[in-house]
Amino acid sequence: MDGDGDPGSVGQPEEVSPEEQQEEACAEEASGGEERPEEGEEEAAYLDELPEPLLLRVLAELPAAQLVQACRLVCLRWKELVDGAPLWLLKCQQEGLDLEGWCDVEHGGDGWRVEELPGDCGVEFIHDESVKKYFASSFEWCRKAQIIDLQAEGYWEELLDTTQPAIVVKDWYSGRRDAGCLYELTVKLLSEHEDVLAEFNSGQVAVPADSDDGGWIEISHTFTDYGPGVRFVRFEHGGQDCVYWKGWFGARVTNSSVWVEP
């Protein structure tokens, strides 16, 4: 019972004026024709509106297997980005330049050292402003290698054995203006049991002092028609100086990459 003592008022709804009824009807009509988009659709639409440089940075944060197996299926634009080299180069650069993931094959002289560009008697890496560091070798041969598991990166057996997409390897090397050096690149395509199915070797490349004013030189090779069975890529590079000076006066390397063409 209400405090006014009127039993008829207990549990009775309040009366609504005709004006309020009309306002409610208009509000329902205005909202009734609109369907709220799903949360996932909103996110996809937002990402699709991003300019390419920002979208590349977002995609570069994802695992490689997810990029290949899922993201490239979203739409044509994403497929082209995942299949292109800029995304993978950015991904490598974001993961940093250090010896993690590399194994020392030969640790001569004082070994490898990571230095900031341009370094003593060197130049900036003008080919990509995001590259800030490089590896410097010493007065005896320094070699390091990395093995890339293609299946772990999202490339399935049928694709590798039947389509045999081109596998492109690139590296950049440089010397110093005050000391000559040697550089070498060896890349092998390996089977499941690490048998060598194809190989590229640059030979020992001599870089004299004052060569190209200490500029950076690109070396690349493309593997095609390599036959079925390829499962791994073994990438190895190395260098040393030609003057046998203690420290790190040997060949410099940076921006190494291995990628599979669509």
Short mmCIF file of C-alpha atoms in Angstrom, two decimals:
data_model
loop_
_atom_site.label_atom_id
_atom_site.label_comp_id
_atom_site.label_asym_id
_atom_site.label_seq_id
_atom_site.Cartn_x
_atom_site.Cartn_y
_atom_site.Cartn_z
CA MET A 1 0.00 0.00 0.00
CA ASP A 2 1.27 3.44 -0.94
CA GLY A 3 1.74 6.08 1.66
CA ASP A 4 -1.26 8.03 0.41
CA GLY A 5 -3.55 5.19 1.59
CA ASP A 6 -5.06 4.57 -1.86
CA PRO A 7 -5.20 0.77 -2.35
CA GLY A 8 -6.19 1.20 -5.95
CA SER A 9 -2.81 2.66 -6.77
CA VAL A 10 -0.77 -0.39 -5.69
CA GLY A 11 0.92 -2.11 -8.66
CA GLN A 12 -0.77 0.07 -11.27
CA PRO A 13 1.38 1.37 -14.15
CA GLU A 14 1.79 5.07 -14.54
CA GLU A 15 -0.26 6.65 -17.25
CA VAL A 16 1.66 7.85 -20.31
CA SER A 17 0.55 10.95 -22.13
CA PRO A 18 -0.20 10.80 -25.88
CA GLU A 19 2.79 13.06 -26.53
CA GLU A 20 5.17 10.63 -24.72
CA GLN A 21 3.69 7.66 -26.60
CA GLN A 22 4.35 9.37 -29.92
CA GLU A 23 7.97 10.15 -28.95
CA GLU A 24 8.60 6.51 -27.97
CA ALA A 25 7.10 5.25 -31.23
CA CYS A 26 9.33 7.58 -33.26
CA ALA A 27 12.40 6.44 -31.35
CA GLU A 28 11.59 2.75 -31.94
CA GLU A 29 10.97 3.39 -35.63
CA ALA A 30 14.29 5.23 -35.99
CA SER A 31 16.29 2.43 -34.38
CA GLY A 32 14.31 -0.52 -35.68
CA GLY A 33 15.60 -0.31 -39.25
CA GLU A 34 19.27 -0.36 -38.30
CA GLU A 35 21.19 -3.56 -37.57
CA ARG A 36 24.22 -3.22 -35.38
CA PRO A 37 27.27 -4.65 -37.14
CA GLU A 38 29.03 -7.55 -35.53
CA GLU A 39 32.13 -6.69 -33.52
CA GLY A 40 34.37 -8.65 -35.89
CA GLU A 41 32.95 -6.83 -38.91
CA GLU A 42 33.65 -3.48 -37.27
CA GLU A 43 37.27 -4.46 -36.60
CA ALA A 44 37.77 -5.74 -40.16
CA ALA A 45 36.29 -2.56 -41.62
CA TYR A 46 38.55 -0.46 -39.41
CA LEU A 47 41.68 -2.34 -40.48
CA ASP A 48 40.68 -2.15 -44.13
CA GLU A 49 40.57 1.65 -43.86
CA LEU A 50 44.16 1.89 -42.60
CA PRO A 51 46.76 3.28 -45.02
CA GLU A 52 49.17 0.64 -46.28
CA PRO A 53 52.18 1.59 -44.07
CA LEU A 54 50.07 1.29 -40.90
CA LEU A 55 48.42 -1.94 -42.02
CA LEU A 56 51.85 -3.42 -42.74
CA ARG A 57 52.94 -2.61 -39.19
CA VAL A 58 49.84 -4.28 -37.77
CA LEU A 59 50.33 -7.42 -39.86
CA ALA A 60 54.03 -7.57 -38.99
CA GLU A 61 53.09 -8.17 -35.35
CA LEU A 62 51.39 -11.48 -36.21
CA PRO A 63 53.12 -14.90 -36.32
CA ALA A 64 54.38 -15.90 -39.76
CA ALA A 65 52.20 -19.03 -39.91
CA GLN A 66 49.05 -16.98 -39.20
CA LEU A 67 49.96 -14.51 -41.94
CA VAL A 68 50.34 -17.26 -44.55
CA GLN A 69 47.50 -19.56 -43.49
CA ALA A 70 44.85 -17.03 -42.46
CA CYS A 71 45.54 -13.37 -43.23
CA ARG A 72 46.24 -13.83 -46.94
CA LEU A 73 42.74 -15.37 -47.29
CA VAL A 74 40.92 -12.31 -45.88
CA CYS A 75 40.85 -10.26 -49.08
CA LEU A 76 42.86 -9.48 -52.20
CA ARG A 77 44.57 -6.49 -50.57
CA TRP A 78 45.80 -8.55 -47.62
CA LYS A 79 46.92 -11.36 -49.92
CA GLU A 80 49.05 -8.95 -51.94
CA LEU A 81 50.61 -7.53 -48.75
CA VAL A 82 51.40 -10.96 -47.31
CA ASP A 83 52.85 -12.13 -50.62
CA GLY A 84 55.03 -9.04 -50.97
CA ALA A 85 58.55 -8.51 -49.68
CA PRO A 86 58.00 -5.26 -47.67
CA LEU A 87 55.93 -7.00 -44.97
CA TRP A 88 58.55 -9.69 -44.36
CA LEU A 89 61.44 -7.23 -44.37
CA LEU A 90 59.59 -5.08 -41.83
CA LYS A 91 58.83 -8.14 -39.71
CA CYS A 92 62.52 -9.08 -39.62
CA GLN A 93 63.50 -5.53 -38.72
CA GLN A 94 60.94 -5.30 -35.91
CA GLU A 95 62.26 -8.51 -34.40
CA GLY A 96 65.59 -6.78 -33.99
CA LEU A 97 69.16 -7.37 -35.11
CA ASP A 98 70.99 -9.67 -32.75
CA LEU A 99 72.53 -13.14 -32.74
CA GLU A 100 69.34 -14.84 -31.54
CA GLY A 101 68.36 -17.50 -34.05
CA TRP A 102 71.86 -17.60 -35.53
CA CYS A 103 74.44 -20.26 -34.79
CA ASP A 104 78.17 -19.64 -35.02
CA VAL A 105 79.77 -21.81 -37.67
CA GLU A 106 83.18 -20.18 -37.37
CA HIS A 107 84.14 -17.77 -34.61
CA GLY A 108 87.50 -16.41 -35.74
CA GLY A 109 89.37 -13.41 -34.39
CA ASP A 110 87.19 -11.47 -31.98
CA GLY A 111 84.00 -12.94 -33.41
CA TRP A 112 80.93 -11.03 -34.52
CA ARG A 113 79.83 -7.69 -33.12
CA VAL A 114 76.64 -5.69 -33.66
CA GLU A 115 77.36 -2.02 -34.43
CA GLU A 116 75.27 1.07 -35.13
CA LEU A 117 75.16 2.48 -38.64
CA PRO A 118 77.10 4.07 -40.25
CA GLY A 119 79.99 2.83 -38.10
CA ASP A 120 83.62 3.88 -38.38
CA CYS A 121 84.70 4.51 -41.98
CA GLY A 122 81.29 3.45 -43.27
CA VAL A 123 78.09 4.94 -44.68
CA GLU A 124 74.40 4.87 -43.86
CA PHE A 125 72.19 2.16 -45.32
CA ILE A 126 70.27 4.42 -47.71
CA HIS A 127 68.26 1.55 -49.23
CA ASP A 128 66.02 1.31 -46.16
CA GLU A 129 65.98 4.00 -43.49
CA SER A 130 64.57 1.59 -40.90
CA VAL A 131 67.82 -0.44 -40.90
CA LYS A 132 69.96 0.95 -38.08
CA LYS A 133 72.51 -1.78 -37.29
CA TYR A 134 74.83 -4.31 -38.91
CA PHE A 135 77.05 -7.26 -38.01
CA ALA A 136 80.82 -6.66 -38.20
CA SER A 137 83.30 -9.53 -38.66
CA SER A 138 86.85 -9.73 -37.37
CA PHE A 139 90.43 -10.50 -38.48
CA GLU A 140 89.77 -14.22 -39.03
CA TRP A 141 86.78 -15.86 -40.68
CA CYS A 142 83.50 -15.28 -38.85
CA ARG A 143 80.55 -17.27 -40.19
CA LYS A 144 77.03 -17.61 -38.86
CA ALA A 145 74.08 -19.60 -40.14
CA GLN A 146 70.34 -19.87 -39.69
CA ILE A 147 67.98 -22.66 -40.75
CA ILE A 148 64.45 -21.71 -41.83
CA ASP A 149 61.77 -24.39 -41.46
CA LEU A 150 59.45 -23.72 -44.40
CA GLN A 151 56.59 -25.82 -43.04
CA ALA A 152 56.77 -24.07 -39.67
CA GLU A 153 56.46 -20.78 -41.59
CA GLY A 154 53.20 -21.98 -43.17
CA TYR A 155 54.29 -23.53 -46.49
CA TRP A 156 52.74 -26.97 -46.86
CA GLU A 157 54.24 -30.04 -48.56
CA GLU A 158 52.02 -30.01 -51.66
CA LEU A 159 52.86 -26.37 -52.38
CA LEU A 160 56.61 -26.95 -52.00
CA ASP A 161 56.64 -30.21 -53.97
CA THR A 162 54.20 -29.40 -56.78
CA THR A 163 54.13 -25.63 -57.27
CA GLN A 164 57.75 -25.19 -56.17
CA PRO A 165 57.45 -21.41 -55.62
CA ALA A 166 60.58 -19.36 -56.18
CA ILE A 167 62.72 -18.97 -53.06
CA VAL A 168 64.57 -15.65 -53.03
CA VAL A 169 67.56 -15.00 -50.78
CA LYS A 170 69.16 -11.58 -50.35
CA ASP A 171 72.00 -10.15 -48.33
CA TRP A 172 73.80 -6.83 -48.08
CA TYR A 173 77.51 -6.51 -47.37
CA SER A 174 80.02 -3.69 -47.08
CA GLY A 175 83.64 -3.02 -46.28
CA ARG A 176 85.43 -0.09 -44.68
CA ARG A 177 87.25 2.74 -46.38
CA ASP A 178 90.40 1.98 -44.37
CA ALA A 179 90.61 -1.83 -44.71
CA GLY A 180 89.91 -4.42 -47.39
CA CYS A 181 87.87 -7.51 -46.53
CA LEU A 182 86.37 -10.76 -47.79
CA TYR A 183 82.70 -11.78 -47.87
CA GLU A 184 80.97 -15.07 -48.67
CA LEU A 185 77.35 -16.28 -48.89
CA THR A 186 76.21 -19.92 -49.02
CA VAL A 187 72.54 -20.94 -49.17
CA LYS A 188 71.30 -24.53 -49.31
CA LEU A 189 67.86 -26.02 -49.82
CA LEU A 190 67.53 -29.06 -47.59
CA SER A 191 65.24 -32.08 -47.44
CA GLU A 192 63.42 -33.36 -44.36
CA HIS A 193 66.60 -35.23 -43.42
CA GLU A 194 68.76 -32.19 -44.32
CA ASP A 195 70.13 -33.62 -47.55
CA VAL A 196 71.27 -30.84 -49.91
CA LEU A 197 68.86 -30.56 -52.86
CA ALA A 198 70.10 -27.23 -54.27
CA GLU A 199 72.89 -24.83 -53.38
CA PHE A 200 74.17 -21.35 -54.13
CA ASN A 201 77.64 -20.13 -53.20
CA SER A 202 78.98 -16.68 -53.99
CA GLY A 203 82.61 -17.67 -53.56
CA GLN A 204 84.89 -15.41 -51.58
CA VAL A 205 84.20 -11.85 -52.71
CA ALA A 206 87.08 -9.41 -52.22
CA VAL A 207 86.08 -5.91 -51.15
CA PRO A 208 89.10 -3.58 -51.43
CA ALA A 209 89.56 -0.55 -49.22
CA ASP A 210 87.79 2.55 -50.59
CA SER A 211 85.50 0.28 -52.64
CA ASP A 212 82.37 2.28 -53.50
CA ASP A 213 83.33 4.66 -50.72
CA GLY A 214 82.32 2.08 -48.15
CA GLY A 215 78.84 1.66 -49.68
CA TRP A 216 76.53 -1.32 -49.33
CA ILE A 217 76.33 -4.00 -52.02
CA GLU A 218 73.34 -6.30 -52.54
CA ILE A 219 73.75 -9.97 -53.43
CA SER A 220 70.75 -12.13 -54.29
CA HIS A 221 69.84 -15.50 -55.73
CA THR A 222 66.52 -17.06 -56.76
CA PHE A 223 65.95 -20.82 -56.53
CA THR A 224 63.48 -22.23 -59.09
CA ASP A 225 62.65 -25.73 -60.36
CA TYR A 226 64.47 -27.24 -57.40
CA GLY A 227 62.42 -30.43 -57.37
CA PRO A 228 60.23 -31.99 -54.67
CA GLY A 229 61.31 -32.55 -51.09
CA VAL A 230 62.57 -29.12 -49.99
CA ARG A 231 61.69 -28.45 -46.34
CA PHE A 232 64.44 -26.17 -45.02
CA VAL A 233 66.60 -23.25 -46.17
CA ARG A 234 70.07 -22.97 -44.64
CA PHE A 235 71.42 -19.42 -44.92
CA GLU A 236 75.10 -18.88 -44.06
CA HIS A 237 77.27 -15.80 -44.54
CA GLY A 238 80.61 -14.66 -43.26
CA GLY A 239 83.54 -12.31 -43.58
CA GLN A 240 86.96 -11.26 -42.37
CA ASP A 241 89.38 -8.41 -42.94
CA CYS A 242 92.44 -8.58 -45.18
CA VAL A 243 94.83 -6.67 -42.91
CA TYR A 244 94.65 -8.85 -39.79
CA TRP A 245 93.89 -5.96 -37.45
CA LYS A 246 92.53 -6.83 -34.02
CA GLY A 247 88.92 -5.79 -33.60
CA TRP A 248 86.15 -5.64 -36.19
CA PHE A 249 87.55 -4.44 -39.51
CA GLY A 250 86.11 -7.29 -41.61
CA ALA A 251 83.07 -7.48 -43.86
CA ARG A 252 79.83 -6.00 -42.56
CA VAL A 253 76.42 -7.60 -43.25
CA THR A 254 72.83 -6.49 -42.70
CA ASN A 255 69.22 -6.78 -43.92
CA SER A 256 69.49 -10.48 -44.79
CA SER A 257 66.26 -12.04 -46.03
CA VAL A 258 64.73 -15.28 -47.29
CA TRP A 259 61.25 -15.19 -48.76
CA VAL A 260 59.00 -17.37 -50.87
CA GLU A 261 57.34 -15.80 -53.88
CA PRO A 262 53.58 -16.34 -54.39
#
